């Protein structure tokens, strides 16, 4: 009996030890899975916050860029006249700026722009659209952005804190005749910026500014009354009130700012997501550091986030532990199930259309069937007999990832440049077509291997290229359209103002084209348009720009003086006149040619060229008229 008992006790002891070891291992495994999911979820939230902030800034920035491209020349001209002028002249210029651009400012204000400010060459305030009666003050010493502008003459954007308020500013340098004459800026309030962020990531936002960093104590009592103070550990912050207007529960807010997790997150000075259990509720707040235009840390952004995922992860964790404990007596069966599960996962991986590979950058350790099939191999062993790395198939082309980039192997280059979206070109040997893949990676912890995903984006790139073509090219003739031509003409005008480079503008249209459409139909008319486009395209130089202006009208930017451009136009006229067109016996064109004049604008040079073309029409058509 004692021997049987001894065997039984030893067996039970062995089972108990095995059970404990199993519980430790499986608990640690599931806990690791849980923490990874939580970490991934937190990183996803932080990326969404970053994405919403970037998109919001870009939304306001694009609106500003639009205005800058259209009106910066006029503003520059007026500001240049104010530099060194008397107060009377500066006041007249200020009134002219107000009359010209106040409607734009009012419209943008409705869109949440907070202020618009123009500065002269020395950094003196020329005009505040949001405070027109306040001007001629010198605030360079109070504004790092102005100091930087006067030093570098370059565009900049970012948060900046003033004596009265905080703003996100977009600042543009102003140049006239190649000289820096001043600058202007748009301001967006933090509240407007956060409201815009809600459109991209629908949560509640709150900015807490650092008191010491932002000299909050120096603000007047009239300004301070719009803010409230908050202590997080030993750090003092302030925020705009009322708090409830931002959707924050005041009791919960007071709870989280006193919580040790919040203090730890603040002291780390890194973006993070903190989970809380508040009155039985599982809640979370994302905390993002905010830096100003000088790259100084000035604030933290608090964002309420949905914590349902974390609750689900936690629930999954406890369920997993419960199930593993329940089936601990069937350990070997469980192992078999795990093996089957792993095979199932591998089957799922192999069912993926995207190519997956595990590599150290020089040799493949593992790959899915999609990759092997693409390169024409049955197994990874067959692949490794002829090739070491998938990078051997990368096509060397600028803008695409290559085997070695600046002397660095491709996997390490991706890791060192995490902000770049990488793509590779690989030849599909099955049909000899070029494929474009977007490359994503994930590091294996504590190893030198990297998990690489190749996602085929060839169709997406083709669609993007098609959309770009539609935006810039005329659908019928496949040459530049009017919008694109005006863009190139604007560039030429800017280059000319800086480098005194001359060019000529040629406008021509088809004589009696309406009769062609009326008598022969629009299909024949389209054929004539395309054939004339082909004739002209085959004779212009690579440096010239050719576009369809509209209807039967065409434009050419000729990088030559008018004498040459007039002879070139006569040559084109003759070629068209002598060409035999299908269905229509006689097709001729009239040409108007002009040369760039001093102080020309896009509108002035186009109108002059159009007037000259009109003279050609009145001179019997099928001729060239020009004006120096």
XYZ file of C-alpha atoms in Angstrom:
628
model
C 0.000 0.000 0.000
C 2.783 2.387 0.884
C 4.470 1.818 -2.501
C 1.249 2.418 -4.395
C 0.651 5.458 -2.283
C 4.186 6.659 -2.997
C 3.696 6.244 -6.731
C 0.375 8.025 -6.592
C 1.817 10.880 -4.554
C 4.746 11.225 -6.915
C 2.420 11.107 -9.886
C 0.211 13.766 -8.348
C 3.271 15.805 -7.446
C 4.517 15.511 -11.005
C 1.103 16.500 -12.337
C 0.869 19.383 -9.875
C 4.298 20.685 -10.945
C 3.327 20.262 -14.606
C 0.044 22.030 -13.921
C 1.808 24.950 -12.156
C 4.374 25.249 -14.947
C 1.643 25.123 -17.536
C -0.396 27.786 -15.724
C 2.645 30.051 -15.427
C 3.561 29.668 -19.075
C 0.055 29.991 -20.457
C -0.811 32.881 -18.140
C 2.309 34.718 -19.176
C 1.540 34.013 -22.831
C -2.012 35.344 -22.679
C -0.956 38.268 -20.559
C 1.632 39.126 -23.211
C -1.038 38.881 -25.898
C -3.269 41.143 -23.856
C -0.560 43.764 -23.268
C 0.407 43.684 -26.947
C -3.190 44.253 -27.991
C -3.509 47.087 -25.507
C -0.236 48.582 -26.731
C -1.286 48.245 -30.385
C -4.650 49.812 -29.588
C -2.942 52.685 -27.810
C -0.590 53.221 -30.735
C -3.551 53.133 -33.109
C -5.317 55.796 -31.038
C -2.184 57.985 -30.992
C -1.831 57.617 -34.747
C -5.465 58.626 -35.211
C -4.913 61.665 -33.001
C -1.752 62.575 -34.923
C -3.564 61.988 -38.203
C -6.506 64.170 -37.161
C -4.152 66.965 -36.022
C -2.146 66.831 -39.268
C -5.295 66.763 -41.384
C -6.796 69.677 -39.471
C -3.635 71.736 -39.924
C -3.546 70.801 -43.612
C -7.205 71.796 -44.011
C -6.484 75.297 -42.755
C -3.126 75.378 -44.547
C -4.642 74.552 -47.948
C -7.156 77.360 -47.554
C -4.283 79.746 -46.792
C -2.149 78.466 -49.678
C -5.045 79.141 -52.023
C -5.200 82.761 -50.943
C -1.414 83.090 -51.075
C -1.182 81.821 -54.650
C -3.875 84.240 -55.818
C -3.188 87.443 -53.902
C 0.376 87.427 -52.549
C 1.605 89.519 -55.479
C -0.886 92.305 -54.804
C -0.207 92.264 -51.059
C 3.561 92.268 -51.692
C 3.259 95.270 -53.976
C 1.274 97.273 -51.423
C 3.492 96.284 -48.498
C 6.616 97.222 -50.479
C 5.134 100.706 -51.008
C 4.581 101.061 -47.239
C 8.195 100.345 -46.335
C 9.890 103.658 -45.470
C 6.728 105.594 -46.331
C 5.164 108.334 -44.272
C 2.354 107.593 -41.814
C -0.121 109.174 -44.207
C 0.932 106.871 -47.049
C 0.959 103.848 -44.749
C -2.580 104.694 -43.652
C -3.707 104.913 -47.291
C -2.116 101.531 -48.021
C -3.752 100.088 -44.917
C -7.153 101.280 -46.091
C -6.549 99.802 -49.541
C -5.618 96.445 -47.975
C -8.714 96.563 -45.788
C -11.000 97.279 -48.721
C -9.418 94.576 -50.856
C -9.188 91.708 -48.386
C -11.589 92.323 -45.500
C -14.356 90.321 -47.312
C -11.930 87.389 -47.566
C -11.039 87.712 -43.879
C -14.694 87.859 -42.820
C -15.424 84.752 -44.883
C -12.452 82.905 -43.374
C -13.426 84.031 -39.904
C -16.729 82.246 -40.362
C -14.627 79.181 -41.196
C -12.860 79.513 -37.812
C -9.830 81.618 -38.756
C -9.027 83.766 -35.746
C -6.831 86.528 -37.148
C -5.034 87.849 -40.216
C -1.975 90.051 -39.700
C 0.339 91.865 -42.174
C 3.861 93.022 -41.189
C 6.253 95.321 -43.001
C 9.903 94.741 -43.798
C 11.104 95.547 -40.264
C 8.464 93.511 -38.463
C 6.175 96.416 -37.621
C 2.468 95.669 -37.645
C 0.960 97.167 -40.793
C -2.568 95.783 -40.456
C -4.511 93.492 -38.151
C -7.731 92.518 -39.858
C -9.055 91.317 -36.504
C -8.056 94.653 -34.857
C -7.779 97.236 -37.662
C -7.332 100.149 -35.246
C -4.176 98.660 -33.732
C -1.057 99.038 -35.905
C 2.532 100.298 -36.212
C 3.554 98.404 -33.041
C 6.875 96.569 -33.059
C 6.372 93.068 -31.640
C 9.447 91.287 -33.022
C 10.972 90.888 -29.554
C 7.761 89.203 -28.353
C 7.397 86.784 -31.282
C 9.975 84.155 -32.159
C 8.181 83.535 -35.448
C 8.754 87.128 -36.576
C 12.416 86.952 -35.579
C 12.744 83.765 -37.638
C 10.891 85.336 -40.583
C 13.174 88.406 -40.636
C 16.169 86.086 -40.518
C 15.204 83.298 -42.939
C 12.475 84.833 -45.189
C 10.720 81.452 -45.400
C 7.249 79.976 -44.851
C 6.598 78.553 -41.404
C 3.734 77.283 -39.309
C 3.089 76.127 -35.780
C 1.703 76.951 -32.360
C 2.776 80.236 -30.844
C 1.810 81.742 -27.534
C 1.169 85.430 -27.165
C 0.522 87.740 -24.272
C -3.242 87.402 -24.664
C -3.910 84.066 -26.326
C -2.551 80.962 -28.012
C -2.829 80.423 -31.751
C -1.703 78.130 -34.526
C -0.106 80.419 -37.089
C 0.611 80.110 -40.825
C 3.229 82.676 -41.861
C 4.153 83.603 -45.415
C 7.075 85.781 -46.559
C 6.276 88.544 -49.082
C 8.613 89.283 -51.974
C 8.372 92.023 -54.536
C 10.788 92.294 -57.461
C 12.836 89.600 -55.779
C 13.239 91.507 -52.494
C 11.799 90.612 -49.103
C 9.242 93.317 -48.265
C 7.343 91.875 -45.319
C 5.140 88.986 -44.242
C 1.596 88.075 -43.342
C 0.026 85.415 -41.186
C -3.236 83.661 -40.436
C -4.101 82.519 -36.927
C -6.329 79.641 -35.910
C -7.444 79.265 -32.312
C -6.728 75.973 -30.501
C -10.479 75.505 -30.083
C -11.080 75.833 -33.834
C -8.234 73.421 -34.507
C -9.652 70.873 -32.073
C -13.151 71.269 -33.521
C -11.684 70.499 -36.930
C -9.933 67.442 -35.453
C -13.310 66.088 -34.375
C -14.259 65.737 -38.035
C -11.450 63.226 -38.482
C -11.518 61.525 -35.086
C -14.770 62.162 -33.241
C -13.699 62.602 -29.620
C -13.450 65.411 -27.101
C -10.220 67.424 -26.940
C -8.706 69.690 -24.301
C -5.419 71.622 -24.332
C -3.545 72.101 -21.060
C -0.819 74.747 -21.390
C 2.238 74.790 -19.142
C 2.106 77.893 -16.930
C 5.850 78.383 -16.481
C 6.645 77.812 -20.145
C 3.967 80.205 -21.327
C 4.379 82.993 -18.752
C 0.740 82.626 -17.790
C 1.346 84.431 -14.529
C 2.245 87.590 -16.475
C -1.169 87.769 -18.142
C -3.660 90.377 -17.061
C -6.552 89.506 -14.769
C -8.968 90.316 -17.629
C -7.294 87.602 -19.726
C -6.873 85.127 -16.860
C -10.590 85.024 -16.103
C -11.128 83.031 -19.298
C -8.793 80.283 -18.039
C -8.683 77.831 -15.172
C -5.668 76.317 -13.437
C -4.902 72.606 -13.002
C -2.101 70.943 -11.019
C -0.754 67.611 -12.264
C 1.819 66.493 -9.736
C 4.126 69.486 -9.284
C 3.356 70.851 -12.755
C 0.978 73.759 -13.167
C -1.223 73.999 -16.262
C -4.053 76.217 -17.436
C -6.920 75.703 -19.856
C -9.826 77.664 -21.291
C -13.144 77.547 -19.464
C -15.914 76.520 -19.237
C -14.686 72.925 -19.233
C -18.109 71.426 -20.020
C -18.178 73.230 -23.377
C -15.459 70.835 -24.548
C -17.488 67.799 -23.490
C -15.324 67.004 -20.451
C -16.945 65.906 -17.203
C -15.424 68.118 -14.502
C -15.456 65.435 -11.780
C -13.780 62.947 -14.089
C -11.273 65.595 -15.193
C -10.352 66.327 -11.560
C -9.960 62.588 -11.007
C -7.595 61.997 -13.905
C -5.317 64.992 -13.233
C -4.728 63.686 -9.713
C -4.229 60.085 -10.819
C -0.684 58.663 -10.541
C -0.930 57.250 -14.065
C -1.539 60.742 -15.429
C 1.360 62.198 -13.448
C 3.641 59.424 -14.725
C 2.513 60.014 -18.321
C 3.063 63.774 -17.977
C 6.524 63.300 -16.483
C 7.513 60.947 -19.315
C 6.906 63.782 -21.840
C 5.880 61.182 -24.434
C 2.586 60.593 -26.195
C 0.629 57.900 -24.377
C -2.810 56.501 -23.636
C -3.814 56.059 -19.994
C -6.602 53.705 -18.891
C -8.703 54.491 -15.808
C -11.369 52.837 -13.740
C -13.631 55.649 -12.636
C -16.692 54.782 -10.546
C -16.785 51.292 -12.031
C -16.398 52.597 -15.586
C -13.399 51.738 -17.761
C -12.306 54.972 -19.396
C -9.211 56.155 -21.259
C -7.500 59.426 -22.158
C -4.848 59.952 -24.820
C -2.174 62.448 -23.817
C -0.152 64.095 -26.600
C 2.698 66.586 -26.039
C 2.355 69.790 -28.075
C 5.357 71.800 -29.270
C 5.413 75.373 -30.487
C 6.952 76.889 -33.616
C 10.253 77.142 -31.720
C 10.064 73.406 -30.940
C 9.510 74.111 -27.252
C 7.208 71.865 -25.278
C 4.260 74.112 -24.313
C 1.222 71.949 -23.676
C -0.471 68.575 -23.506
C -3.552 67.654 -25.482
C -6.042 65.454 -23.587
C -8.390 63.357 -25.727
C -11.268 61.204 -24.521
C -11.096 57.856 -26.329
C -13.372 54.854 -26.570
C -12.129 52.188 -24.183
C -14.377 49.333 -25.336
C -11.460 47.603 -27.044
C -9.462 47.427 -23.810
C -12.469 46.021 -21.968
C -12.847 43.376 -24.667
C -9.122 42.565 -24.499
C -9.350 42.157 -20.736
C -12.434 39.998 -21.059
C -10.656 37.852 -23.656
C -7.652 37.545 -21.342
C -9.668 36.214 -18.378
C -11.663 33.889 -20.608
C -8.422 32.512 -22.026
C -7.013 31.888 -18.544
C -10.247 30.208 -17.467
C -10.326 27.942 -20.495
C -6.641 27.050 -20.203
C -7.128 26.117 -16.532
C -10.244 24.119 -17.338
C -8.400 22.033 -19.884
C -5.061 21.716 -18.060
C -5.728 18.009 -17.418
C -5.877 17.477 -21.181
C -2.480 19.107 -21.795
C -1.304 16.842 -24.598
C -4.627 17.073 -26.432
C -4.440 20.826 -26.034
C -0.923 20.827 -27.543
C -2.252 18.893 -30.519
C -5.032 21.451 -30.876
C -2.462 24.230 -30.717
C -0.473 22.578 -33.486
C -3.627 22.315 -35.553
C -4.419 25.913 -34.782
C -0.956 26.961 -35.906
C -1.389 25.043 -39.137
C -4.735 26.772 -39.601
C -3.094 30.165 -39.096
C -0.400 29.289 -41.596
C -3.114 28.269 -44.027
C -4.775 31.639 -43.521
C -1.444 33.353 -44.170
C -1.034 31.343 -47.346
C -4.540 32.312 -48.428
C -3.503 35.956 -48.393
C -3.080 37.609 -51.793
C -0.425 39.948 -50.374
C 3.129 38.645 -50.368
C 4.551 38.048 -46.882
C 8.178 37.337 -46.078
C 10.412 37.061 -43.015
C 13.949 38.218 -43.784
C 17.074 39.812 -42.380
C 17.384 41.869 -45.561
C 19.830 39.464 -47.215
C 18.193 36.050 -46.923
C 14.597 34.838 -46.684
C 13.731 32.853 -43.570
C 10.076 32.266 -44.386
C 7.518 33.286 -47.031
C 3.885 32.654 -47.870
C 2.565 30.920 -50.982
C 1.608 34.215 -52.639
C 5.267 35.260 -52.794
C 6.484 31.874 -54.027
C 3.770 31.751 -56.686
C 4.582 35.279 -57.896
C 8.214 34.315 -58.502
C 7.352 30.914 -59.956
C 8.535 28.546 -57.211
C 6.816 25.670 -55.443
C 8.673 25.851 -52.133
C 10.959 28.223 -50.266
C 13.725 25.657 -50.628
C 13.419 25.879 -54.427
C 13.555 29.682 -54.190
C 16.683 29.640 -52.011
C 18.496 27.392 -54.490
C 18.552 30.244 -57.019
C 18.039 33.364 -54.957
C 18.944 34.568 -51.478
C 16.723 37.602 -51.207
C 13.525 38.973 -52.701
C 15.384 42.276 -53.073
C 17.255 40.797 -56.048
C 14.066 41.415 -58.044
C 13.717 45.111 -57.134
C 13.858 47.378 -60.199
C 16.312 50.221 -59.684
C 14.390 53.446 -60.248
C 14.398 56.794 -58.490
C 11.645 57.148 -55.917
C 11.422 53.385 -55.295
C 13.045 51.179 -52.656
C 16.154 49.354 -53.875
C 18.382 46.624 -52.481
C 20.825 49.216 -51.196
C 19.757 52.803 -50.500
C 22.571 55.253 -49.750
C 24.715 52.231 -48.972
C 22.190 50.845 -46.436
C 20.453 47.498 -46.957
C 16.760 47.894 -47.720
C 15.276 46.532 -44.475
C 17.506 48.680 -42.292
C 16.802 51.680 -44.504
C 13.040 51.269 -43.897
C 13.590 50.930 -40.146
C 15.758 54.078 -40.089
C 13.136 56.036 -42.059
C 9.788 55.059 -40.467
C 7.964 58.156 -41.778
C 8.523 57.294 -45.450
C 5.930 55.256 -47.376
C 8.042 52.763 -49.337
C 7.225 51.204 -52.702
C 9.091 48.801 -54.952
C 8.836 47.874 -58.605
C 9.046 44.178 -59.497
C 8.623 42.536 -62.894
C 5.821 39.946 -63.000
C 7.442 37.136 -64.963
C 4.075 35.491 -65.665
C 2.933 38.297 -67.992
C 6.012 40.547 -68.245
C 4.111 43.453 -66.639
C 5.638 45.814 -64.125
C 4.034 45.648 -60.677
C 4.190 48.253 -57.916
C 4.067 47.071 -54.301
C 3.685 49.075 -51.113
C 6.099 47.707 -48.529
C 5.310 47.561 -44.812
C 7.423 46.051 -42.069
C 7.234 44.869 -38.482
C 10.292 44.090 -36.377
C 10.620 40.782 -34.593
C 11.604 41.566 -31.032
C 15.039 40.389 -29.895
C 15.928 39.126 -33.386
C 17.488 40.597 -36.518
C 14.543 39.409 -38.642
C 11.852 41.640 -40.065
C 8.340 40.736 -41.159
C 7.727 42.325 -44.585
C 4.399 42.702 -46.384
C 4.259 43.486 -50.115
C 0.831 44.851 -51.045
C 0.071 45.171 -54.754
C -0.954 48.805 -55.384
C -0.466 48.787 -59.153
C -4.149 49.455 -59.832
C -4.249 52.206 -57.192
C -1.205 53.912 -58.740
C -2.776 53.625 -62.199
C -5.971 55.247 -60.884
C -3.975 58.037 -59.213
C -2.063 58.638 -62.440
C -5.322 58.656 -64.386
C -6.830 61.223 -62.006
C -3.691 63.346 -62.276
C -3.870 63.150 -66.070
C -7.529 64.199 -66.061
C -6.717 67.152 -63.822
C -3.841 68.434 -65.963
C -4.581 67.337 -69.532
C -7.305 68.016 -72.051
C -9.355 64.838 -72.482
C -9.738 65.187 -76.250
C -6.260 66.283 -77.382
C -4.100 64.891 -74.546
C -2.197 68.174 -74.222
C -2.228 70.486 -71.219
C -5.571 72.027 -70.326
C -6.193 75.692 -69.505
C -5.687 75.337 -65.735
C -2.345 73.632 -66.151
C -1.240 76.122 -68.792
C -2.056 79.048 -66.481
C 0.045 77.348 -63.811
C 3.058 77.139 -66.195
C 2.482 80.702 -67.406
C 2.482 81.941 -63.792
C 5.798 80.169 -63.204
C 7.298 81.770 -66.308
C 6.145 85.199 -65.141
C 7.744 84.636 -61.720
C 10.993 83.404 -63.307
C 11.021 86.407 -65.602
C 10.573 88.837 -62.713
C 13.501 87.226 -60.897
C 15.880 86.449 -63.783
C 14.707 88.843 -66.557
C 14.112 85.893 -68.875
C 12.071 86.811 -71.941
C 9.472 84.591 -73.544
C 6.699 84.958 -76.083
C 3.047 83.933 -75.955
C 1.326 82.510 -79.032
C -2.449 82.184 -79.275
C -4.123 80.657 -82.303
C -7.520 79.297 -83.187
C -9.147 77.475 -86.072
C -10.825 79.731 -88.612
C -14.585 79.200 -89.121
C -14.522 76.191 -86.806
C -18.206 76.601 -86.009
C -18.998 75.982 -89.684
C -16.996 72.765 -89.545
C -19.102 71.527 -86.599
C -22.360 72.728 -88.204
C -21.646 71.262 -91.655
C -19.727 68.100 -90.832
C -20.683 67.305 -87.244
C -18.842 67.433 -83.948
C -17.064 64.119 -84.558
C -15.282 65.611 -87.560
C -14.632 68.764 -85.522
C -12.990 66.669 -82.802
C -10.871 64.919 -85.434
C -9.687 68.303 -86.750
C -8.784 69.419 -83.215
C -6.785 66.266 -82.567
C -4.992 66.406 -85.921
C -3.981 70.043 -85.488
C -2.741 69.181 -81.989
C -0.629 66.381 -83.474
C 0.780 68.679 -86.191
C 1.768 71.391 -83.740
C 3.127 68.957 -81.135
C 5.466 67.429 -83.706
C 7.043 70.839 -84.472
C 7.342 72.586 -81.104
C 10.503 72.378 -79.032
C 10.882 70.502 -75.752
C 11.230 73.842 -73.961
C 7.878 75.123 -75.283
C 4.562 74.590 -73.506
C 1.520 73.722 -75.637
C -2.059 73.651 -74.352
C -5.679 73.766 -75.427
C -7.054 77.077 -74.149
C -10.670 76.245 -74.847
C -12.897 75.258 -77.759
C -10.814 75.751 -80.908
C -8.252 78.029 -79.205
C -4.686 76.961 -78.389
C -1.765 78.537 -76.508
C 2.019 78.150 -76.743
C 4.683 79.514 -74.389
C 7.717 79.998 -76.620
C 11.082 80.396 -74.868
C 12.247 82.868 -77.487
C 12.010 86.516 -78.429
C 9.139 87.652 -80.578
C 11.013 87.679 -83.903
C 11.711 83.986 -83.642
C 8.233 83.255 -82.280
C 6.621 85.152 -85.193
C 8.601 83.078 -87.718
C 7.737 79.907 -85.797
C 4.028 80.866 -85.832
C 4.190 81.503 -89.572
C 5.730 78.061 -89.999
C 2.912 76.435 -88.012
C 0.291 78.414 -89.949
C 1.767 77.218 -93.247
C 1.966 73.580 -92.090
C -1.690 73.610 -91.076
C -2.740 75.412 -94.262
C -0.973 72.872 -96.484
C -2.102 69.819 -94.531
C -4.848 67.673 -96.037
C -7.515 67.037 -93.438
C -10.108 64.238 -93.777
C -13.605 65.302 -94.823
C -12.780 69.049 -94.731
C -11.047 70.624 -97.703
C -9.618 73.783 -96.160
C -8.608 74.208 -92.526
C -6.652 77.320 -91.567
C -5.636 79.037 -88.360
C -5.052 82.630 -87.279
C -2.212 83.499 -84.926
C -1.577 86.266 -82.400
C 1.934 86.642 -80.967
C 3.227 88.899 -78.197
C 6.313 89.192 -76.067
C 6.521 89.635 -72.309
C 6.308 93.255 -71.202
C 7.615 94.724 -67.995
C 5.140 94.342 -65.098
C 3.007 91.938 -67.139
C 0.527 89.812 -65.255
C -1.127 86.637 -66.415
C -4.291 88.535 -67.262
C -2.504 91.353 -69.113
C -0.320 89.225 -71.370
C -3.202 86.851 -72.212
C -5.538 89.752 -73.034
C -2.909 91.392 -75.233
C -2.309 88.163 -77.088
C -6.070 87.682 -77.501
C -6.410 91.225 -78.895
C -3.647 90.536 -81.427
C -5.369 87.317 -82.469
C -8.554 89.337 -82.945
C -6.637 91.639 -85.320
C -5.481 88.595 -87.270
C -9.117 87.509 -87.559
C -10.108 90.944 -88.832
C -7.229 90.897 -91.326
C -8.731 88.074 -93.341
C -7.771 85.096 -91.145
C -5.104 82.488 -91.986
C -2.373 84.937 -90.992
C 0.007 85.843 -88.162
C -0.064 89.159 -86.329
C 2.370 90.141 -83.607
C 3.264 92.943 -81.230
C 6.513 93.469 -79.375
